PDB file of C-alpha atoms and ligand atoms in Angstrom:
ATOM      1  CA  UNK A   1      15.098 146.163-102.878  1.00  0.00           C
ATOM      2  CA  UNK A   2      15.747 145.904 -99.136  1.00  0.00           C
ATOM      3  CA  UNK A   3      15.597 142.546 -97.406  1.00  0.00           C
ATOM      4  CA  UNK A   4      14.035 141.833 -94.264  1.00  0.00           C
ATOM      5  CA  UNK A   5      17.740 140.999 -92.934  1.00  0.00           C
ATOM      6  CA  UNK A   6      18.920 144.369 -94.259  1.00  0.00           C
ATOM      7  CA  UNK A   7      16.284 146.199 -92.165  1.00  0.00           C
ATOM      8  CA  UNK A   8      16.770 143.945 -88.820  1.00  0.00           C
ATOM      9  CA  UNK A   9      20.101 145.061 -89.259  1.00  0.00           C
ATOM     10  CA  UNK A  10      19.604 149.246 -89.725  1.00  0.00           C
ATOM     11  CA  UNK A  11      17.022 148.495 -87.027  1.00  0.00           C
ATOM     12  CA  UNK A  12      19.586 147.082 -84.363  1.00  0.00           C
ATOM     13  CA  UNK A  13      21.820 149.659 -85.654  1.00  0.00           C
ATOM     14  CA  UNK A  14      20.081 152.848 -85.171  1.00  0.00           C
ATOM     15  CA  UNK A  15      19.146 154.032 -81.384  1.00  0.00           C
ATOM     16  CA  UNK A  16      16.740 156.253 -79.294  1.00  0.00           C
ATOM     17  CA  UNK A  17      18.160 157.906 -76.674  1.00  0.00           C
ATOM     18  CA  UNK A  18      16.617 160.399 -74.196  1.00  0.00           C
ATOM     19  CA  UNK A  19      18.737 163.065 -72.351  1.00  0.00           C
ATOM     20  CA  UNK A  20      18.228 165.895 -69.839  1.00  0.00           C
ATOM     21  CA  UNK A  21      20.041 168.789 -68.781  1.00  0.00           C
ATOM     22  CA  UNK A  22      19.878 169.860 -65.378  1.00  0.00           C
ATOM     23  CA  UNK A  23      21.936 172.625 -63.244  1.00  0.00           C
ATOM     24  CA  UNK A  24      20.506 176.318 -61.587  1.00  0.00           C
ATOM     25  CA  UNK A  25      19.127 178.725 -63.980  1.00  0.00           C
ATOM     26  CA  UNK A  26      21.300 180.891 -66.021  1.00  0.00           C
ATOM     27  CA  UNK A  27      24.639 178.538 -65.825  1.00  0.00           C
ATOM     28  CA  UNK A  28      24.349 177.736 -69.516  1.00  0.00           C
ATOM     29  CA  UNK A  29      22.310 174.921 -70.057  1.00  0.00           C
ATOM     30  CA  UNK A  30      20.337 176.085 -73.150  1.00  0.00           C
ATOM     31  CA  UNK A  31      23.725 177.405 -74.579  1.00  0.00           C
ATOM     32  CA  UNK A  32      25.723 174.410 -74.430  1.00  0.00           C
ATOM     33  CA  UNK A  33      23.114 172.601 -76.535  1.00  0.00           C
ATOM     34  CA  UNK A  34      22.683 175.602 -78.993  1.00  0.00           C
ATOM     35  CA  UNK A  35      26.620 175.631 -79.389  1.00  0.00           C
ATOM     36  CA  UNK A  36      26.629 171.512 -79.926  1.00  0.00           C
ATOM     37  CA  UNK A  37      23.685 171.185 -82.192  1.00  0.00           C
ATOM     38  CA  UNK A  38      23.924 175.111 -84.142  1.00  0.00           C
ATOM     39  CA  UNK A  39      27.381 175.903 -83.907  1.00  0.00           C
ATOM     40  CA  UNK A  40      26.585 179.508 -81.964  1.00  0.00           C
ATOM     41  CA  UNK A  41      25.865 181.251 -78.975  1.00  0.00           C
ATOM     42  CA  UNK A  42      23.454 183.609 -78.108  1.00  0.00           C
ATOM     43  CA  UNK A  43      25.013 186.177 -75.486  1.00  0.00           C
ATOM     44  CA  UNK A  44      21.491 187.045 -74.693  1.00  0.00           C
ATOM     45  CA  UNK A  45      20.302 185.333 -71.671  1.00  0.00           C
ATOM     46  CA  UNK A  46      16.883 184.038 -72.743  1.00  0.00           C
ATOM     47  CA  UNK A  47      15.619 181.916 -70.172  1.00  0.00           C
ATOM     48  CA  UNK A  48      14.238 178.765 -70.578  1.00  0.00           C
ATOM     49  CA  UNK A  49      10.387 178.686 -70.028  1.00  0.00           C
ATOM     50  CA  UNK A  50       9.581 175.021 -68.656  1.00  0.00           C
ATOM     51  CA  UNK A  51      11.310 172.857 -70.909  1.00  0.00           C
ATOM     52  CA  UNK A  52      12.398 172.904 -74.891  1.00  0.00           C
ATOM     53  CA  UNK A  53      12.265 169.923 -76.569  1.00  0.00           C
ATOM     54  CA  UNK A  54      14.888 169.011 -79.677  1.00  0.00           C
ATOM     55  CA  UNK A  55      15.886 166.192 -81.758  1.00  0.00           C
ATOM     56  CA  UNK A  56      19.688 165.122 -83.253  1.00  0.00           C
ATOM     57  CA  UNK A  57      20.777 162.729 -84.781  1.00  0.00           C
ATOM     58  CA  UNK A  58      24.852 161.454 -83.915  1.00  0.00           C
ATOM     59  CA  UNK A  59      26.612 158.894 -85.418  1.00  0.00           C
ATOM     60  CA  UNK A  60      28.221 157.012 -82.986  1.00  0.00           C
ATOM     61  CA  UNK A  61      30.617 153.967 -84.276  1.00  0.00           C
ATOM     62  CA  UNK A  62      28.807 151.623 -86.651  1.00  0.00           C
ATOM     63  CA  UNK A  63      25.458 153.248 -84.985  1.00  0.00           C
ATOM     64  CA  UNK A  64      23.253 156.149 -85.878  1.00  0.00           C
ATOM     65  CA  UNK A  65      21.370 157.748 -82.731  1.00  0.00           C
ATOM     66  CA  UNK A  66      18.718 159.782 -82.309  1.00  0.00           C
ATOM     67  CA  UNK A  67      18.899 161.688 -79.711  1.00  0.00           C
ATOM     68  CA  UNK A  68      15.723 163.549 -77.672  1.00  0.00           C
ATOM     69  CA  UNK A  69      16.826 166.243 -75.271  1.00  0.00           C
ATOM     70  CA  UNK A  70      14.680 167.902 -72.538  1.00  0.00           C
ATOM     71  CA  UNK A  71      16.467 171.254 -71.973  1.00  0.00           C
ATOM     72  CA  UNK A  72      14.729 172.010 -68.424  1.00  0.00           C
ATOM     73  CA  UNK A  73      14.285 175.426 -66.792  1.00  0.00           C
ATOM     74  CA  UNK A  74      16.785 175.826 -64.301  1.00  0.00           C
ATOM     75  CA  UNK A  75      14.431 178.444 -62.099  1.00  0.00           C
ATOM     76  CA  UNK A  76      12.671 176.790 -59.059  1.00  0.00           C
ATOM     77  CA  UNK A  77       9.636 178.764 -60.343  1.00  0.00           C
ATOM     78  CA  UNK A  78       9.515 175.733 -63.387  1.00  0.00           C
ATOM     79  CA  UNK A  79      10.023 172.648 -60.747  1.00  0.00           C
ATOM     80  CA  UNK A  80       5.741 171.471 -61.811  1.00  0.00           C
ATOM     81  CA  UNK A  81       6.690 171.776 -65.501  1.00  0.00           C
ATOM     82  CA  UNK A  82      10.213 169.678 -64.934  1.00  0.00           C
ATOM     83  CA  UNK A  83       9.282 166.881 -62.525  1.00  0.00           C
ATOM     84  CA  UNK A  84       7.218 165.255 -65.687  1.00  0.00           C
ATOM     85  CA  UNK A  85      10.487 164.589 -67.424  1.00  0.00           C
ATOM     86  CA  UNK A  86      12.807 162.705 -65.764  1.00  0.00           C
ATOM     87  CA  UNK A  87      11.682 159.237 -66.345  1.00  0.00           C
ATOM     88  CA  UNK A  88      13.616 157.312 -68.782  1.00  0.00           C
ATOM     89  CA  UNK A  89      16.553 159.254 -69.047  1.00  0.00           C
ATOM     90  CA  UNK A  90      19.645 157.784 -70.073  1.00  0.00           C
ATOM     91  CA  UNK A  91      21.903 160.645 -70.092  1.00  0.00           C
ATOM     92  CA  UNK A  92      21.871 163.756 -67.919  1.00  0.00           C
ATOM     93  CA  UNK A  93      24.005 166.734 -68.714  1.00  0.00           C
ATOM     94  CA  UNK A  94      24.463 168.765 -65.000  1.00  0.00           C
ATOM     95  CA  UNK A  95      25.811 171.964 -65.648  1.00  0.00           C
ATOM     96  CA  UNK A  96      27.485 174.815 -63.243  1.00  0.00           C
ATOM     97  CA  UNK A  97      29.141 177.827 -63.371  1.00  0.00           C
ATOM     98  CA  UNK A  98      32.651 177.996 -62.108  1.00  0.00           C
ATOM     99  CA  UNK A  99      31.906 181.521 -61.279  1.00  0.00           C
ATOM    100  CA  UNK A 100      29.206 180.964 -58.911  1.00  0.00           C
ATOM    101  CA  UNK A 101      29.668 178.733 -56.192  1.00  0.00           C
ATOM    102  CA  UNK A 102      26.086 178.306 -55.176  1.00  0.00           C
ATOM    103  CA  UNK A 103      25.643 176.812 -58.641  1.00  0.00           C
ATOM    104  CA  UNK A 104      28.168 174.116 -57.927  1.00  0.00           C
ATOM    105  CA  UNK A 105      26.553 172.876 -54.669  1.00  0.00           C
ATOM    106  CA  UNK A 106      23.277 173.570 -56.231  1.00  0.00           C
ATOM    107  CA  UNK A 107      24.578 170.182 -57.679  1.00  0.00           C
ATOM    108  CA  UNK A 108      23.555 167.568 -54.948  1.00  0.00           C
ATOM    109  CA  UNK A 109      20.165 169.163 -54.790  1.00  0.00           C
ATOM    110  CA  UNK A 110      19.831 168.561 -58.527  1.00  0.00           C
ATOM    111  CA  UNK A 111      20.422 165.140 -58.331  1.00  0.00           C
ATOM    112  CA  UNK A 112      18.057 165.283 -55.204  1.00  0.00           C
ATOM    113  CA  UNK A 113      15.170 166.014 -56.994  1.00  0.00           C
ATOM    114  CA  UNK A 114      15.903 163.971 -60.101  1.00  0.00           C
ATOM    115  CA  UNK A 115      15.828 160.786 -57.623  1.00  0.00           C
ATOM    116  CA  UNK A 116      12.672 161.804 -56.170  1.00  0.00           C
ATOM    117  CA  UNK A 117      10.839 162.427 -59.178  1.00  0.00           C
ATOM    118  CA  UNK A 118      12.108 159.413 -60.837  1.00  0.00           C
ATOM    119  CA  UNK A 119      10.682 157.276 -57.204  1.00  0.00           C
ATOM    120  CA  UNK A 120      11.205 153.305 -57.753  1.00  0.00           C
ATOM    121  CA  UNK A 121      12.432 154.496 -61.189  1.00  0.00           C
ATOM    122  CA  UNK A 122      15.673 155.795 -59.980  1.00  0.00           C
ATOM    123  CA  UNK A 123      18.246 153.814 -60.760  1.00  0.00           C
ATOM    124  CA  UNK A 124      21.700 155.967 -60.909  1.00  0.00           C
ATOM    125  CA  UNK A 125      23.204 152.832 -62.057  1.00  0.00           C
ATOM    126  CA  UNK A 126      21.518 153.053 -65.422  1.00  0.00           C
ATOM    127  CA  UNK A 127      22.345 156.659 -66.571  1.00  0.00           C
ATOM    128  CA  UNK A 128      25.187 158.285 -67.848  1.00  0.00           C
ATOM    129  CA  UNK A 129      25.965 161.672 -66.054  1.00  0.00           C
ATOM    130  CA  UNK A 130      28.593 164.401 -67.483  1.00  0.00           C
ATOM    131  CA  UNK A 131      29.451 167.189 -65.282  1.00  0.00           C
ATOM    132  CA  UNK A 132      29.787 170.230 -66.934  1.00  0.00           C
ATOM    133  CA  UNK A 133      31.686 172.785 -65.496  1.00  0.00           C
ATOM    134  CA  UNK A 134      30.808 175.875 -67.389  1.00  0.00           C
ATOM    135  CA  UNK A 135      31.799 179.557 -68.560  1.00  0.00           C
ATOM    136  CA  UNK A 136      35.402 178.877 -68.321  1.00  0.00           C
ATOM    137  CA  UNK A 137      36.288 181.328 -70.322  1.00  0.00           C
ATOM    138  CA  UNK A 138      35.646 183.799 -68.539  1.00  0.00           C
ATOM    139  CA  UNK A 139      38.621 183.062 -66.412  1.00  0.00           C
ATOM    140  CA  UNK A 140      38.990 186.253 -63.802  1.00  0.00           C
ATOM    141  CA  UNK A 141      35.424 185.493 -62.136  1.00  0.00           C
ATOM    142  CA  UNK A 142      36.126 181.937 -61.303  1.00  0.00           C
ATOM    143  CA  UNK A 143      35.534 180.580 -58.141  1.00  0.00           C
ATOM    144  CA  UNK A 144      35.288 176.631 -58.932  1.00  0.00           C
ATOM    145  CA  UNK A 145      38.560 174.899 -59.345  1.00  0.00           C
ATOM    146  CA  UNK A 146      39.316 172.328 -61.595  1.00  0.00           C
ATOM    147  CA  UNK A 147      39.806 169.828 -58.920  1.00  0.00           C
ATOM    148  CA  UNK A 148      37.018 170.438 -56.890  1.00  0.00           C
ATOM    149  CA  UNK A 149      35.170 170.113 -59.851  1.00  0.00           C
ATOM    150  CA  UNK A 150      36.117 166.900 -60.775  1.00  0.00           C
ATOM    151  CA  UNK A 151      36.119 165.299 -57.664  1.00  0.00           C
ATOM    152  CA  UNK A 152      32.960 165.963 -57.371  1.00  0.00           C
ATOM    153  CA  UNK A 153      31.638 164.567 -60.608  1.00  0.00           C
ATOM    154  CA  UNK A 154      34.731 161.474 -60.682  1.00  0.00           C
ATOM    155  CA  UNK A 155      34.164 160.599 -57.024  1.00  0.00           C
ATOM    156  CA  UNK A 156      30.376 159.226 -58.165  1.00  0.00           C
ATOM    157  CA  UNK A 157      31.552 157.560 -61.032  1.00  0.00           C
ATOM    158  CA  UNK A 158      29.866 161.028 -63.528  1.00  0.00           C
ATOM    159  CA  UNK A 159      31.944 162.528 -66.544  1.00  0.00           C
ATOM    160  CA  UNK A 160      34.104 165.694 -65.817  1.00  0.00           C
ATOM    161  CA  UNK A 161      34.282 168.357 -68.274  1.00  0.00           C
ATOM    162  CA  UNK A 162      35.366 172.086 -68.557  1.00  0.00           C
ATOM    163  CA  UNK A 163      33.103 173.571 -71.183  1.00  0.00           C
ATOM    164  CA  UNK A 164      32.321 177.279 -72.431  1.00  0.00           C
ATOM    165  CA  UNK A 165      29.754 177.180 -74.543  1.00  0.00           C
ATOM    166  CA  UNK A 166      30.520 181.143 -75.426  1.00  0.00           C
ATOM    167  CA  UNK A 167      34.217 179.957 -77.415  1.00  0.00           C
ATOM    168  CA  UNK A 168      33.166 176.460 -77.926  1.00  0.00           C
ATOM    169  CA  UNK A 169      35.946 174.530 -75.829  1.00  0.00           C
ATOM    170  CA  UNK A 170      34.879 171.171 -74.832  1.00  0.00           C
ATOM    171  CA  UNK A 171      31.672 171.486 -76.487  1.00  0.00           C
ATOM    172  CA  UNK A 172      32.360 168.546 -78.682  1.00  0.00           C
ATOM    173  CA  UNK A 173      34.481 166.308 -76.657  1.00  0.00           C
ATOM    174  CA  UNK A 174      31.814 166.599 -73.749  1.00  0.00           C
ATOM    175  CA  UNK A 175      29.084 165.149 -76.578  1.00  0.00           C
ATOM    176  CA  UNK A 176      31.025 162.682 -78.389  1.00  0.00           C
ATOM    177  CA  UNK A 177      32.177 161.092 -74.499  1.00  0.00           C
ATOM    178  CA  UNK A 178      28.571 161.467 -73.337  1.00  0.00           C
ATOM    179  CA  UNK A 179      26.948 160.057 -76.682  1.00  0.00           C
ATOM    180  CA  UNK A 180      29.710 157.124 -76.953  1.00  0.00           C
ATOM    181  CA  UNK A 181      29.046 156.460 -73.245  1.00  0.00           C
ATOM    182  CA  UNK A 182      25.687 156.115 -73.597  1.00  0.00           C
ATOM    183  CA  UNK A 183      25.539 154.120 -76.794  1.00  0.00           C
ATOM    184  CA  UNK A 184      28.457 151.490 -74.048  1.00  0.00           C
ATOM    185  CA  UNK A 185      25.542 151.522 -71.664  1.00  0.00           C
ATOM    186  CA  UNK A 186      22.875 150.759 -73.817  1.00  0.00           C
ATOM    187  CA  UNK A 187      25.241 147.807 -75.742  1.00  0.00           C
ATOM    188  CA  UNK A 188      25.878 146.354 -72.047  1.00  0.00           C
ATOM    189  CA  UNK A 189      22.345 145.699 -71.445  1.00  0.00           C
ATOM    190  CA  UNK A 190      21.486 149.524 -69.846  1.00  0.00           C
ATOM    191  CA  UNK A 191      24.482 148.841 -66.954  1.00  0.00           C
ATOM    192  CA  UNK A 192      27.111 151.771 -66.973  1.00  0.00           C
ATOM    193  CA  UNK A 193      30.156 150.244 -68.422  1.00  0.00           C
ATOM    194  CA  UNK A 194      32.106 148.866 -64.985  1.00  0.00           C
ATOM    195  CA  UNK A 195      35.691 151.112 -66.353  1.00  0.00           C
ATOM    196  CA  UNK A 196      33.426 153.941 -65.814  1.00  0.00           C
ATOM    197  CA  UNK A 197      32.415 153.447 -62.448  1.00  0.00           C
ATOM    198  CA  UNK A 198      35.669 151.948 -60.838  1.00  0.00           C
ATOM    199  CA  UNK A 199      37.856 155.536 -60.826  1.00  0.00           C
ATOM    200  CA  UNK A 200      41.195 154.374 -58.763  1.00  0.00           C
ATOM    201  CA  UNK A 201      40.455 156.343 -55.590  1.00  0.00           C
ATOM    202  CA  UNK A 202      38.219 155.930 -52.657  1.00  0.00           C
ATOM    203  CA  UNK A 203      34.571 157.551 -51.144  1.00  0.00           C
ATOM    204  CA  UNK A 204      36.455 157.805 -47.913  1.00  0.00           C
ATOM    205  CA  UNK A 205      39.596 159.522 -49.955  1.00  0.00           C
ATOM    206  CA  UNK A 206      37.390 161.997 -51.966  1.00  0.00           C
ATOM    207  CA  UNK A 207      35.814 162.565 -48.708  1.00  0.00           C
ATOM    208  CA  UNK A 208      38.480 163.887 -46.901  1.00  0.00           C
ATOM    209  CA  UNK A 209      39.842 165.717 -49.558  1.00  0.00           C
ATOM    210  CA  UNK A 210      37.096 167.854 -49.430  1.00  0.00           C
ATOM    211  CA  UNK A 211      36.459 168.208 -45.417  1.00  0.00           C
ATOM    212  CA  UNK A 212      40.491 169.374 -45.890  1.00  0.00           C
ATOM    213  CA  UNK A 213      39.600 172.051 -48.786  1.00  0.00           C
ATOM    214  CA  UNK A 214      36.479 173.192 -46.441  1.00  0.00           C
ATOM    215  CA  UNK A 215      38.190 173.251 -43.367  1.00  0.00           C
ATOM    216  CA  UNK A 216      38.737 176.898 -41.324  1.00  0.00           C
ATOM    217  CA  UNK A 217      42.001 176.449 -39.410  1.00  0.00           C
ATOM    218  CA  UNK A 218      45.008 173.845 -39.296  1.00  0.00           C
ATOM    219  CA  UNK A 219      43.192 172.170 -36.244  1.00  0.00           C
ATOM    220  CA  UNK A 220      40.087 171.259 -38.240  1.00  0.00           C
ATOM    221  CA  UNK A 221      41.921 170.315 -41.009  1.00  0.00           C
ATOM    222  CA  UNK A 222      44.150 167.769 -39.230  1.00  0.00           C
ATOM    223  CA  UNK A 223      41.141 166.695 -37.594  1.00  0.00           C
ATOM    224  CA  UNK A 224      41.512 167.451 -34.062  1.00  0.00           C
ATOM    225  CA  UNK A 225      40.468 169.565 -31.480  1.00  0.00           C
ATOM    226  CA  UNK A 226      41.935 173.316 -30.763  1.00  0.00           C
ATOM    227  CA  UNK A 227      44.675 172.386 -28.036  1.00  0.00           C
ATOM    228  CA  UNK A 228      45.122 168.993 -28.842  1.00  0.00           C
ATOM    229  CA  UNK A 229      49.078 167.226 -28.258  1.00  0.00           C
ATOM    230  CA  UNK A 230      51.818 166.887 -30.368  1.00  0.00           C
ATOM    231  CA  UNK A 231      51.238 163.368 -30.261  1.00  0.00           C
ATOM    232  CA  UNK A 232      47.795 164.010 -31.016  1.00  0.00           C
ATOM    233  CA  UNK A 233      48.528 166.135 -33.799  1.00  0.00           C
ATOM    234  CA  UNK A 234      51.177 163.702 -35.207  1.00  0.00           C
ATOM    235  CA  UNK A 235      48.525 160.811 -35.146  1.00  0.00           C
ATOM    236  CA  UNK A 236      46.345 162.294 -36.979  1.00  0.00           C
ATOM    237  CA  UNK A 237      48.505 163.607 -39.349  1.00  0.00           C
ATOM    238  CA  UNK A 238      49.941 160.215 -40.025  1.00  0.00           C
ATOM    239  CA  UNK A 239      46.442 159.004 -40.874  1.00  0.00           C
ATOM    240  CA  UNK A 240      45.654 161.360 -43.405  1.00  0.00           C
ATOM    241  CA  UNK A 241      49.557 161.176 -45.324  1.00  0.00           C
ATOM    242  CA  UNK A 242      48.808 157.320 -45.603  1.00  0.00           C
ATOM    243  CA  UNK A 243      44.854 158.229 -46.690  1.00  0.00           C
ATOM    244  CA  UNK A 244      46.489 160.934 -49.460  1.00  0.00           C
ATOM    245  CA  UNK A 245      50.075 160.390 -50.038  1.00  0.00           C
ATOM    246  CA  UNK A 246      50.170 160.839 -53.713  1.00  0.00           C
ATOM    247  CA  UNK A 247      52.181 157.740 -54.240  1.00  0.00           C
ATOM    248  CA  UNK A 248      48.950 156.207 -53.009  1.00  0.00           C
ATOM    249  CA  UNK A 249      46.241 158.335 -54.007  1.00  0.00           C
ATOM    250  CA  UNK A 250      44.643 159.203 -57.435  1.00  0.00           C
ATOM    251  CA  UNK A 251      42.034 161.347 -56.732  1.00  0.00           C
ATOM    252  CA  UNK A 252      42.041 164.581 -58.211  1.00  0.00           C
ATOM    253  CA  UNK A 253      43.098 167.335 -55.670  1.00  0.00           C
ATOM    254  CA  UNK A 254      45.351 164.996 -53.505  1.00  0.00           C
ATOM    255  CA  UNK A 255      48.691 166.088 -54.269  1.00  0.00           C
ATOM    256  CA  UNK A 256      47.350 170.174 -53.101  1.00  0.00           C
ATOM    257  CA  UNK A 257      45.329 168.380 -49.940  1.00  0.00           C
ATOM    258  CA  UNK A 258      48.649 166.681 -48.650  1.00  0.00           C
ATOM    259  CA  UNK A 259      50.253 169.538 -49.024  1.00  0.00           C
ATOM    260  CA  UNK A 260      48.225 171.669 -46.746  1.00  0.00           C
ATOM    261  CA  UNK A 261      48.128 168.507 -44.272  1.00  0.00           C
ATOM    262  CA  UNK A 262      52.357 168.617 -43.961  1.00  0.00           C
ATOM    263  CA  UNK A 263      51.521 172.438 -43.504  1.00  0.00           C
ATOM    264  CA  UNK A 264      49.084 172.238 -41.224  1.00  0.00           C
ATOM    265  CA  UNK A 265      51.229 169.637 -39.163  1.00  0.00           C
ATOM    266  CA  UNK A 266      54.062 171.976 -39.133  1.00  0.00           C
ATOM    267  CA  UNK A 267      52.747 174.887 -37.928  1.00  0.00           C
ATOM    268  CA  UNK A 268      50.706 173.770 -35.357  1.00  0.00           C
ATOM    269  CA  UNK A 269      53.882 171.890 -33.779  1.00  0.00           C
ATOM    270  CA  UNK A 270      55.805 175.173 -33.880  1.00  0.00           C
ATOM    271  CA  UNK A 271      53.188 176.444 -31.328  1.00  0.00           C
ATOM    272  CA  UNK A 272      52.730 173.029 -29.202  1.00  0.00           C
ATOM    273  CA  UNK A 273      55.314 172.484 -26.120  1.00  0.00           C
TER     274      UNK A 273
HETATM  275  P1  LIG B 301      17.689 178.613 -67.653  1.00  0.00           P
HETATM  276  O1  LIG B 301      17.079 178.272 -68.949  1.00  0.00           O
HETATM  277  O2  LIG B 301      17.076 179.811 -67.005  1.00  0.00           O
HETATM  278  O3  LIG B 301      17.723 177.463 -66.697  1.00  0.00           O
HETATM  279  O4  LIG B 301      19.237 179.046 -67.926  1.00  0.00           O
HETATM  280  P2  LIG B 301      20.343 178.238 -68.772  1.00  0.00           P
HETATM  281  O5  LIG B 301      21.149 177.420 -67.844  1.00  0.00           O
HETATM  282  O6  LIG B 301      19.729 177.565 -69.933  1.00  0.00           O
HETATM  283  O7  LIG B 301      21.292 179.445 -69.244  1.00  0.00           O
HETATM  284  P3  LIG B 301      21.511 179.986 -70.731  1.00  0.00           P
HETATM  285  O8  LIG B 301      22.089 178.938 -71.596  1.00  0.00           O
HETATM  286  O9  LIG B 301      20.295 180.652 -71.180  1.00  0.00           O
HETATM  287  O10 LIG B 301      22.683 181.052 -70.461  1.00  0.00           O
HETATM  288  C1  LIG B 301      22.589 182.043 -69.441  1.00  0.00           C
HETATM  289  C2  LIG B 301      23.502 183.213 -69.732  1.00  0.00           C
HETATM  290  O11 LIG B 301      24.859 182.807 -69.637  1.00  0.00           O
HETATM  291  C3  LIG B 301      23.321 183.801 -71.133  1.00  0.00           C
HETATM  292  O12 LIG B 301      23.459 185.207 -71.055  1.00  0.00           O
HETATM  293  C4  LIG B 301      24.472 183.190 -71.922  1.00  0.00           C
HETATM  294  O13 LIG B 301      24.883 184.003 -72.974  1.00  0.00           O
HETATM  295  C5  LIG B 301      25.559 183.081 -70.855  1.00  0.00           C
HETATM  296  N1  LIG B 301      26.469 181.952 -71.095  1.00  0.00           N
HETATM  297  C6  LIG B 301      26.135 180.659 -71.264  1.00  0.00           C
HETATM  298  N2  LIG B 301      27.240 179.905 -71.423  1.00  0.00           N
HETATM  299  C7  LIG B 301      28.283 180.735 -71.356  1.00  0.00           C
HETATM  300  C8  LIG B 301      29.711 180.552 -71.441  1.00  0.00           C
HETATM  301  O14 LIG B 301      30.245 179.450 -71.611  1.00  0.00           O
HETATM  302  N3  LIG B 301      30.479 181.680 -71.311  1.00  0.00           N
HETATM  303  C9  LIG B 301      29.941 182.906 -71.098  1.00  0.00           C
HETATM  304  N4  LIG B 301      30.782 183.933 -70.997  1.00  0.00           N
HETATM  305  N5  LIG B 301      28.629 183.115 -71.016  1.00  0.00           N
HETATM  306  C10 LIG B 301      27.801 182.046 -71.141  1.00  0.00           C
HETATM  307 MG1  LIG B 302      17.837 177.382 -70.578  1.00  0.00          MG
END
């Protein structure tokens, strides 16, 4: 017979978690899940209408969880349907493709209307957010590198993974770090863990590593303006070799950023009396 200490144990053993995936339509959202919780993938894109709803159940350490997810429509067409489900998410899954750039910057505006539908609700603090950067097996159509990628998602303190949901490949390392991150959070009183959070590099370093990978010419990348002195030039190089010297820096993309800096540097002295 089971004891009433038996069943206050099972009870602080087993969880509820609810999770969201979020990302433009057609970037693989419904697929990832089908490939995690069915083991196959439909090549057939069937979009999602509104939202579908599922239940799994993970084992997670000494814990069993029961997980809810809210696959949401990716089409702007669906925003009415998706704005209902937001609230009291602890994980969100934010997928792109890394052969479509416009689904990569889609990202900020993602997380832009998660915030506002979530209103005094929204605190980032207390949800666990994996990147997924999907399709990467299909490897001559990407546009979305690897480090741009994960600066992205490691620079706000998300999850970073390269998925395909078409051969499987980081299907179930993505779910088992996003599950046992969640299940951290939830143990340490709904606060992402602090390891998580703290990533060895700087806003202002992740930053500029991107303003250097956007830049259009040597002058904007050092920073200065077209014409500017050696001295000029050599200032502002030195700031950004002691900002991403990879002695110094962690952050993913540095060692290829200071790189084009000593580049840049050089060739623009060549041409400067
Ligand atoms: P919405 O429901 O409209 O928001 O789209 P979604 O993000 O759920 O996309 P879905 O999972 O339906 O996949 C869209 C298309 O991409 C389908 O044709 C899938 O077969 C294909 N697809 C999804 N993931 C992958 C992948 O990893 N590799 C390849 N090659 N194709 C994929
Ligand atoms: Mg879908």
């Amino acid at each position: 017979m089971e004891t009433t200490a038996t069943k206050r144990r099972d009870n602080k053993k087993s969880l509820r978690v609810k999770v969201i995936s979020l990302g433009n339509a057609e970037v693989g959202k419904s697929c990832i899940i089908k490939r995690y919780c069915e083991k196959r993938f439909v090549p057939k894109y069937l979009a999602t209408i509104g939202i579908d709803y599922g239940v799994t159940k993970v084992q997670v350490r000494d814990r069993e969880i029961k997980v809810n997810i809210f696959d949401m429509a990716g089409h702007p067409f669906f925003y009415e349907v998706r704005n209902e489900f937001y609230k009291d998410s602890q994980g969100v899954l934010l997928v792109y493709d890394v052969g479509l750039k416009e689904s990569f910057d889609a990202l900020d505006s993602w997380l832009g209307e998660m915030k506002q539908e979530m209103g005094s609700q929204a605190n980032m603090d207390s949800i666990v957010f994996v990147v997924c950067a999907n399709k990467v097996d299909l490897t001559k159509r990407r546009v979305v590198d690897e480090g741009e990628g994960r600066l992205w998602a490691e620079s706000r303190g998300f999850h970073y993974f390269e998925t395909s949901a078409q051969s499987g490949e980081g299907i179930n390392e993505m779910f088992q770090a996003f599950f046992s991150s969640i299940t951290d959070m939830c143990e340490n009183g709904g606060k992402r863990p602090v390891s998580e959070v703290s990533v060895g590099f700087t806003k202002e370093q992740a930053d500029t590593i991107r303003r250097i990978r956007n830049s259009k010419d040597s002058w904007d990348m050092l920073g200065v303006k077209p014409g500017a002195t050696r001295e000029e030039v050599n200032k502002a190089y030195r700031k950004l070799a002691v900002l991403l010297h990879p002695d110094k820096c962690v952050a993913p993309g540095s060692e290829d950023a200071f790189k084009a800096v000593v580049n840049a540097r050089t060739s623009l002295l060549k041409n400067i009396k």
